[in-house]
Short mmCIF file of C-alpha atoms in Angstrom, two decimals:
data_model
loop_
_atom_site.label_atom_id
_atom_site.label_comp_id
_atom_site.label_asym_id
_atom_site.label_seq_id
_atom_site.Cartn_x
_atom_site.Cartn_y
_atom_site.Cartn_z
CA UNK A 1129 52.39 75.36 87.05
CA UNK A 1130 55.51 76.32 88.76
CA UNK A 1131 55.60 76.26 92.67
CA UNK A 1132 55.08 79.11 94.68
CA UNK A 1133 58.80 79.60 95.17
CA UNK A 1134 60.33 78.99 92.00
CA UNK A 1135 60.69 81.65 89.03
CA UNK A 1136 59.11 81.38 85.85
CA UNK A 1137 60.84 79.40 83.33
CA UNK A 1138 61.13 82.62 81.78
CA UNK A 1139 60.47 85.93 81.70
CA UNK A 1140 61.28 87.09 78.13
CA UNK A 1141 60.08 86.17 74.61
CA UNK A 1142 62.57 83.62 73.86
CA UNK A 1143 61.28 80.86 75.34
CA UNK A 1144 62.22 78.91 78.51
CA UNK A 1145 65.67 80.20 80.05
CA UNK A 1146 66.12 78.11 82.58
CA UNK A 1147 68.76 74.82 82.46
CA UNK A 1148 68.52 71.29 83.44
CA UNK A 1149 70.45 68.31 84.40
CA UNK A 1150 69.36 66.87 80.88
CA UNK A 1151 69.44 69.59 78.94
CA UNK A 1152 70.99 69.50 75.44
CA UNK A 1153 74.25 71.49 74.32
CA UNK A 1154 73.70 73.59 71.86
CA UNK A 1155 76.62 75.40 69.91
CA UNK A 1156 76.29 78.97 70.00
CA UNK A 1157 75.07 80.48 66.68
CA UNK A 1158 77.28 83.35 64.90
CA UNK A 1159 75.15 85.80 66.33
CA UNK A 1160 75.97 84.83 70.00
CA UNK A 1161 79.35 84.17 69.25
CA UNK A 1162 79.59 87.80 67.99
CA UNK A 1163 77.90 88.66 71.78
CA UNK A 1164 80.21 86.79 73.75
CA UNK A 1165 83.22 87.93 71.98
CA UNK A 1166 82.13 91.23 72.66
CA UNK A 1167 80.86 90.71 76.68
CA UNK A 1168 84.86 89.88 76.27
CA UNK A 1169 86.15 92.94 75.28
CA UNK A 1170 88.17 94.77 77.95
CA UNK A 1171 86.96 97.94 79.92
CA UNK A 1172 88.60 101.40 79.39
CA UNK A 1173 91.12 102.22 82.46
CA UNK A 1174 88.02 105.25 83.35
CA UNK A 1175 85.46 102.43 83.56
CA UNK A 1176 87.40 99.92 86.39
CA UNK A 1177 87.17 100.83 89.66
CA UNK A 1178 88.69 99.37 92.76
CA UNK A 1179 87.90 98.89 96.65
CA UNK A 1180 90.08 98.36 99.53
CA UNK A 1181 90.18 94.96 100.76
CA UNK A 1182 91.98 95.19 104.54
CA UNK A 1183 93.82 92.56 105.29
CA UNK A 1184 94.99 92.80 108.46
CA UNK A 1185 92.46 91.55 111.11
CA UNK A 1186 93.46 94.26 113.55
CA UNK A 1187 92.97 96.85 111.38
CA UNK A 1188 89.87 95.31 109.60
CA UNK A 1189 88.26 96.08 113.02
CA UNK A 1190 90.07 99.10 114.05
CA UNK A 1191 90.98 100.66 110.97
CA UNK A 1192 94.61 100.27 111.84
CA UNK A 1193 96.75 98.85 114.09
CA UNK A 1194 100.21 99.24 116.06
CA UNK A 1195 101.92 98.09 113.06
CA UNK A 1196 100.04 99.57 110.28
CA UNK A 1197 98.94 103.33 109.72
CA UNK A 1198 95.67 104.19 107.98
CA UNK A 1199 96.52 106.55 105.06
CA UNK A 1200 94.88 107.98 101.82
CA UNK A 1201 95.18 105.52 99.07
CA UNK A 1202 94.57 107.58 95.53
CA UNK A 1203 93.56 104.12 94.06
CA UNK A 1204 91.24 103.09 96.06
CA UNK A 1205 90.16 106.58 96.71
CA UNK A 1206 89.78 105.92 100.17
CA UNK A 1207 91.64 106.81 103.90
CA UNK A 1208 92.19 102.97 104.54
CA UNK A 1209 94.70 100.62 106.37
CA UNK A 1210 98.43 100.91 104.92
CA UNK A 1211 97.49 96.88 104.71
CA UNK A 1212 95.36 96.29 102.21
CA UNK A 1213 94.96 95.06 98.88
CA UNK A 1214 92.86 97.54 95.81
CA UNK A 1215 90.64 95.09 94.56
CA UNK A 1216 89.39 96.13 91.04
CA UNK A 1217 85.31 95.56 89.86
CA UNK A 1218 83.22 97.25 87.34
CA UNK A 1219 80.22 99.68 88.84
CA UNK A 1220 76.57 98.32 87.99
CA UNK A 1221 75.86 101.23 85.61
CA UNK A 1222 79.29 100.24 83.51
CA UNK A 1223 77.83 96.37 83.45
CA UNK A 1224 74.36 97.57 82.68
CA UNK A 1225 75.81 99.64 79.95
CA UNK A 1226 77.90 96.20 78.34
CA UNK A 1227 74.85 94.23 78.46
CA UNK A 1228 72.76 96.92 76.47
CA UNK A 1229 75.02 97.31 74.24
CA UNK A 1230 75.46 93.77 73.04
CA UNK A 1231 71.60 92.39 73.60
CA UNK A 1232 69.22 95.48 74.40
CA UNK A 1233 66.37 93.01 75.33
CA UNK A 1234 68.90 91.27 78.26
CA UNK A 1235 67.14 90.38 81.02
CA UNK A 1236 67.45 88.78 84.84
CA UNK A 1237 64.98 86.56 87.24
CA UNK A 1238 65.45 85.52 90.33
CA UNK A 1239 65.81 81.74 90.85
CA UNK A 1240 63.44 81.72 93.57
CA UNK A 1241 60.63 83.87 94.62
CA UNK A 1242 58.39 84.09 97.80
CA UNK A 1243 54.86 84.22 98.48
CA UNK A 1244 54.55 87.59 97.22
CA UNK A 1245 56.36 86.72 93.75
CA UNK A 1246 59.40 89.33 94.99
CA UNK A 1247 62.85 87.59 94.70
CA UNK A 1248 63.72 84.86 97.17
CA UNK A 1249 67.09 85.62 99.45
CA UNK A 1250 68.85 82.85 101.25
CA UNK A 1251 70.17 82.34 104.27
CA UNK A 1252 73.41 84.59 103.71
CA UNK A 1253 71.20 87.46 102.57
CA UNK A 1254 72.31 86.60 98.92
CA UNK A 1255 70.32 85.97 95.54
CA UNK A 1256 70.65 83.56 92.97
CA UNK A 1257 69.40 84.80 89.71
CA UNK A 1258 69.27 83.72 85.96
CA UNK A 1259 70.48 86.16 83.26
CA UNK A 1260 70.13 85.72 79.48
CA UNK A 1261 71.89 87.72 77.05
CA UNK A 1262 71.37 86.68 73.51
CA UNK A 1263 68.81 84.10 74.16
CA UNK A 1264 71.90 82.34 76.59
CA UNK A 1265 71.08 82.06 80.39
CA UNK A 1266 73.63 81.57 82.92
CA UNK A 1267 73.19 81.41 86.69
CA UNK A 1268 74.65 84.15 89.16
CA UNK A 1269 74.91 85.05 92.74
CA UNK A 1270 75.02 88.23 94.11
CA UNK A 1271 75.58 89.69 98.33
CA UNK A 1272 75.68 93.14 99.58
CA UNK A 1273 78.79 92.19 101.20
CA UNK A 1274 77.83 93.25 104.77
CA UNK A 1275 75.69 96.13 104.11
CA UNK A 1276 72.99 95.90 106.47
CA UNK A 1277 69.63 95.13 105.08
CA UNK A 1278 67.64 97.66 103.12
CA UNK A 1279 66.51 99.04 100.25
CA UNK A 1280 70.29 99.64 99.53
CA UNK A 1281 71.39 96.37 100.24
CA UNK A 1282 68.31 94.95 97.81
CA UNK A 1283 70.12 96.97 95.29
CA UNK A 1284 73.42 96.00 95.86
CA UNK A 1285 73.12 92.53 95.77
CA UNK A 1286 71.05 92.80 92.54
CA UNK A 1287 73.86 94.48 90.55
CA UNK A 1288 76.84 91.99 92.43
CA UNK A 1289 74.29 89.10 91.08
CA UNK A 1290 74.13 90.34 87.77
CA UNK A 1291 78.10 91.42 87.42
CA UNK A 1292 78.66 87.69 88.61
CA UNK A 1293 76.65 85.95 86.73
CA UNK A 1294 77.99 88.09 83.51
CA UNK A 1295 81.11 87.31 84.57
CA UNK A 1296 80.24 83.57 83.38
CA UNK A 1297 79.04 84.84 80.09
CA UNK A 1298 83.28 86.40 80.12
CA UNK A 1299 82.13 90.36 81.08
CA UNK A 1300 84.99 91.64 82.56
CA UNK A 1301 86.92 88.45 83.27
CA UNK A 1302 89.98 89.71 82.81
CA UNK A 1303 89.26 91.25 86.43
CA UNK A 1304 88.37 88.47 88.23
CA UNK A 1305 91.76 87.07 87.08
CA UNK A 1306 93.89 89.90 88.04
CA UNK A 1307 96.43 89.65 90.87
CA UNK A 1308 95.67 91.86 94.17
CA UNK A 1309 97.38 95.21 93.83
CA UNK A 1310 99.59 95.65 97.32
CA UNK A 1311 103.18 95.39 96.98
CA UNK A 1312 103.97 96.89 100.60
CA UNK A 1313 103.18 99.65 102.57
CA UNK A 1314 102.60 102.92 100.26
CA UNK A 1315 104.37 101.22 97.36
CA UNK A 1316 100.92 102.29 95.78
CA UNK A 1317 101.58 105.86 96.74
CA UNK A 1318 99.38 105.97 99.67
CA UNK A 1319 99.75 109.18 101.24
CA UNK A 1320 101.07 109.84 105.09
CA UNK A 1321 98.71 111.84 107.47
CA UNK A 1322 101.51 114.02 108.08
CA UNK A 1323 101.68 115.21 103.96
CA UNK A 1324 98.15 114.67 103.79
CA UNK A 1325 97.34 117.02 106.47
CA UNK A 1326 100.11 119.54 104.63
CA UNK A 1327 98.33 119.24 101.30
CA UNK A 1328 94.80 120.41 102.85
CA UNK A 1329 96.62 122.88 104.74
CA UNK A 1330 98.04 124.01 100.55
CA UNK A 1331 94.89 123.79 99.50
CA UNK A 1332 93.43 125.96 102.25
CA UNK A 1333 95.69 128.53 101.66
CA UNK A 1334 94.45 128.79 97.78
CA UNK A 1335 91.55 128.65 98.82
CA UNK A 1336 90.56 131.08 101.81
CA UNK A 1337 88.51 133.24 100.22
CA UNK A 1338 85.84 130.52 99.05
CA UNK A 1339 83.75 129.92 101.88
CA UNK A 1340 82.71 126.35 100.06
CA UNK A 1341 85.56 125.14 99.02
CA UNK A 1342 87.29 125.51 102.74
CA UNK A 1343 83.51 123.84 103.66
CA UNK A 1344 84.68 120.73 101.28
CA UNK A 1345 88.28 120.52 102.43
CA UNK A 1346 86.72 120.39 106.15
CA UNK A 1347 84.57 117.56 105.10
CA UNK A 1348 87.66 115.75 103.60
CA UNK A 1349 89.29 116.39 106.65
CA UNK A 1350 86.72 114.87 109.02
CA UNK A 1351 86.63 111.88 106.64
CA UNK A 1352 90.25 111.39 107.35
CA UNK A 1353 90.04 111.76 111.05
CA UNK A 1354 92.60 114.81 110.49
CA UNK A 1355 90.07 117.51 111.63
CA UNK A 1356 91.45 117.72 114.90
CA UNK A 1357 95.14 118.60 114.13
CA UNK A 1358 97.12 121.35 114.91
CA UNK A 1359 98.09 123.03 112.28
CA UNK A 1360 99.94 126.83 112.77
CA UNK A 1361 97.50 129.88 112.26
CA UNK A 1362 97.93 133.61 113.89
CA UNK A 1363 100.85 132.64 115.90
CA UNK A 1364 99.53 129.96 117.55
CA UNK A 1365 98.82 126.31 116.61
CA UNK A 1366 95.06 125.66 116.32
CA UNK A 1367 93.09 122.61 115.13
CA UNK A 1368 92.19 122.58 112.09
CA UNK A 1369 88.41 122.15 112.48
CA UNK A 1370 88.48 125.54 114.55
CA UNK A 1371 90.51 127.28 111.78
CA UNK A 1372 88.61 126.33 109.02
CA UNK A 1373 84.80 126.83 110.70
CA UNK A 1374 86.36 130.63 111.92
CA UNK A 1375 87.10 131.30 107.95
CA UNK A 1376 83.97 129.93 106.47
CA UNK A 1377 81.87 132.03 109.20
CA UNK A 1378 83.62 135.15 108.40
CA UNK A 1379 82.86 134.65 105.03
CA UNK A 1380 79.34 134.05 105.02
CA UNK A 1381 78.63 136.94 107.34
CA UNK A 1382 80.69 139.14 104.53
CA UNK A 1383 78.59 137.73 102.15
CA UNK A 1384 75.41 138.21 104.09
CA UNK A 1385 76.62 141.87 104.72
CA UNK A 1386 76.95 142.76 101.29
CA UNK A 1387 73.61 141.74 100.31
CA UNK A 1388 72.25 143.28 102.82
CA UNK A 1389 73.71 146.71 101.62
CA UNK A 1390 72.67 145.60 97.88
CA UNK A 1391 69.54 145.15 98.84
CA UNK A 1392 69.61 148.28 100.80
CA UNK A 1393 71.08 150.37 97.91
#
C-alpha cells in the first residue's frame, strides 16, 4: 500500500501512470502519435492571451518610476509600467478544452497527498502533479505566482500545473518558445495618460445620456488612477470623478422621476 503521502499509482482505468527510474521506453502507438501531434497544433490568435511582466524593479514595486510612466497597454489589456514585457499563456479553460478534445478521459493527480488524501503543496506553495493524456503521463508543476493563499490560489496553481505539465506533452509550446514582446517604450502602442484620459473624456461625450455606461467609463477611470483629473466641464475644470458621479445622479433621479409619474398615470 502506498504511504500516506504519496498518490495512487493511478487514478484512471489504464493502469499504473506513474514513472520510474527503471521504467521501460515504450514507442508511442499510432493512436498517441495522432494525440501528440494534435496537443501540437497551434492556438487561434482569439485563444492566446498575454500578461504584463514589469521589469523594472522600481516600478515592479511602485507601478512606475522616475524614468518610466505607467500607461494602458491594449495587449496586455492592462494600465501597467511603460517597462514591461507581454508575456503570452493560454487560459485554463482553452487548455482544458485541448485536452478534451484529443483524450476525453484525460486526467491529473497530485504527486503527493496529505493526511487527509487532498493534494500535497510544497514549500513554495506549488504542486507537482501527474497528467496522462492518451494513456501517457508526464509530470508538471504548477504556482499561483504570488497570489496569496486561498481557494483562488488552490485553483490557480491547479490549472498553471496542468498547462505545464501539458506543455511537456508539446500543448502550446510554441509559446513557451516565443521571444518577450517589448521593443521600447509604447512601441506596442501603449497609450499616454494624457490621450487616454482624452479618449474617456470622447467616450463620455457619446455617452452622457446612459447613466451605465458613464458608471463603466468611471470604473475604467479609477482603474487607471485617472479619476482625479481635471478635465474642462461648465466653464470650469473639474475632476473627472465629480463630473461623471454629477451626470450619472441626474440621470437616475430622471429615471426614478419618470417612473414615478408612470406609475402614477
Amino acid at each position: 500500500m502506498a504511504p500516506a503521502t504519496e498518490a495512487p499509482a493511478s487514478i484512471t482505468a489504464e493502469g499504473p501512470t506513474s514513472h520510474t527510474l527503471n521504467q521501460a521506453y515504450q514507442e508511442p502507438t499510432p493512436e498517441q502519435q495522432k494525440i501528440l501531434a494534435q496537443l501540437r497544433e497551434p492556438f487561434d490568435d482569439d485563444q492566446i492571451q498575454y500578461r504584463a511582466v514589469i521589469k523594472c524593479t522600481p516600478c515592479e514595486a511602485n507601478g512606475d518610476c522616475a524614468q518610466h510612466v505607467r500607461a494602458f497597454c491594449p495587449r496586455c489589456q492592462d494600465w501597467v509600467s511603460e517597462r514591461h514585457i507581454c508575456l503570452p499563456y493560454i487560459g485554463h479553460a482553452d487548455a482544458t478544452h485541448r485536452l478534451l478534445q484529443v483524450d476525453p478521459m484525460w486526467s491529473w493527480e497530485p504527486l503527493a497527498v496529505d493526511e487527509r488524501g487532498l493534494p500535497r503543496f510544497d514549500g513554495h506553495h506549488g504542486l507537482w502533479i501527474r497528467l496522462t493524456v492518451g494513456g501517457m503521463t508526464r509530470l508538471g508543476y504548477g504556482d499561483a505566482e504570488g497570489m496569496p493563499t486561498g481557494p483562488n490560489a488552490v485553483k490557480a496553481t491547479i490549472g498553471d500545473a496542468i498547462r505545464n505539465a501539458a506543455m511537456r506533452f508539446g500543448m502550446a509550446l510554441d509559446l513557451w518558445r516565443r521571444p518577450p514582446v517589448h521593443k521600447g517604450p509604447f512601441d506596442t502602442g501603449m497609450v499616454r495618460p494624457e490621450v487616454r484620459l482624452a479618449q474617456l473624456g470622447e467616450w463620455a461625450k457619446a455617452s452622457w445620456g446612459q447613466a451605465d455606461r458613464l458608471t463603466q467609463i468611471l470604473t475604467w477611470a479609477e482603474q487607471e488612477r485617472l479619476s482625479e483629473a481635471l478635465v474642462p466641464a461648465e466653464g470650469l475644470d473639474r475632476p473627472l470623478r465629480s463630473v461623471l458621479t454629477d451626470r450619472i445622479a441626474a440621470l437616475e433621479a430622471e429615471a426614478d422621476r419618470a417612473a414615478a409619474e408612470g406609475n402614477a398615470a
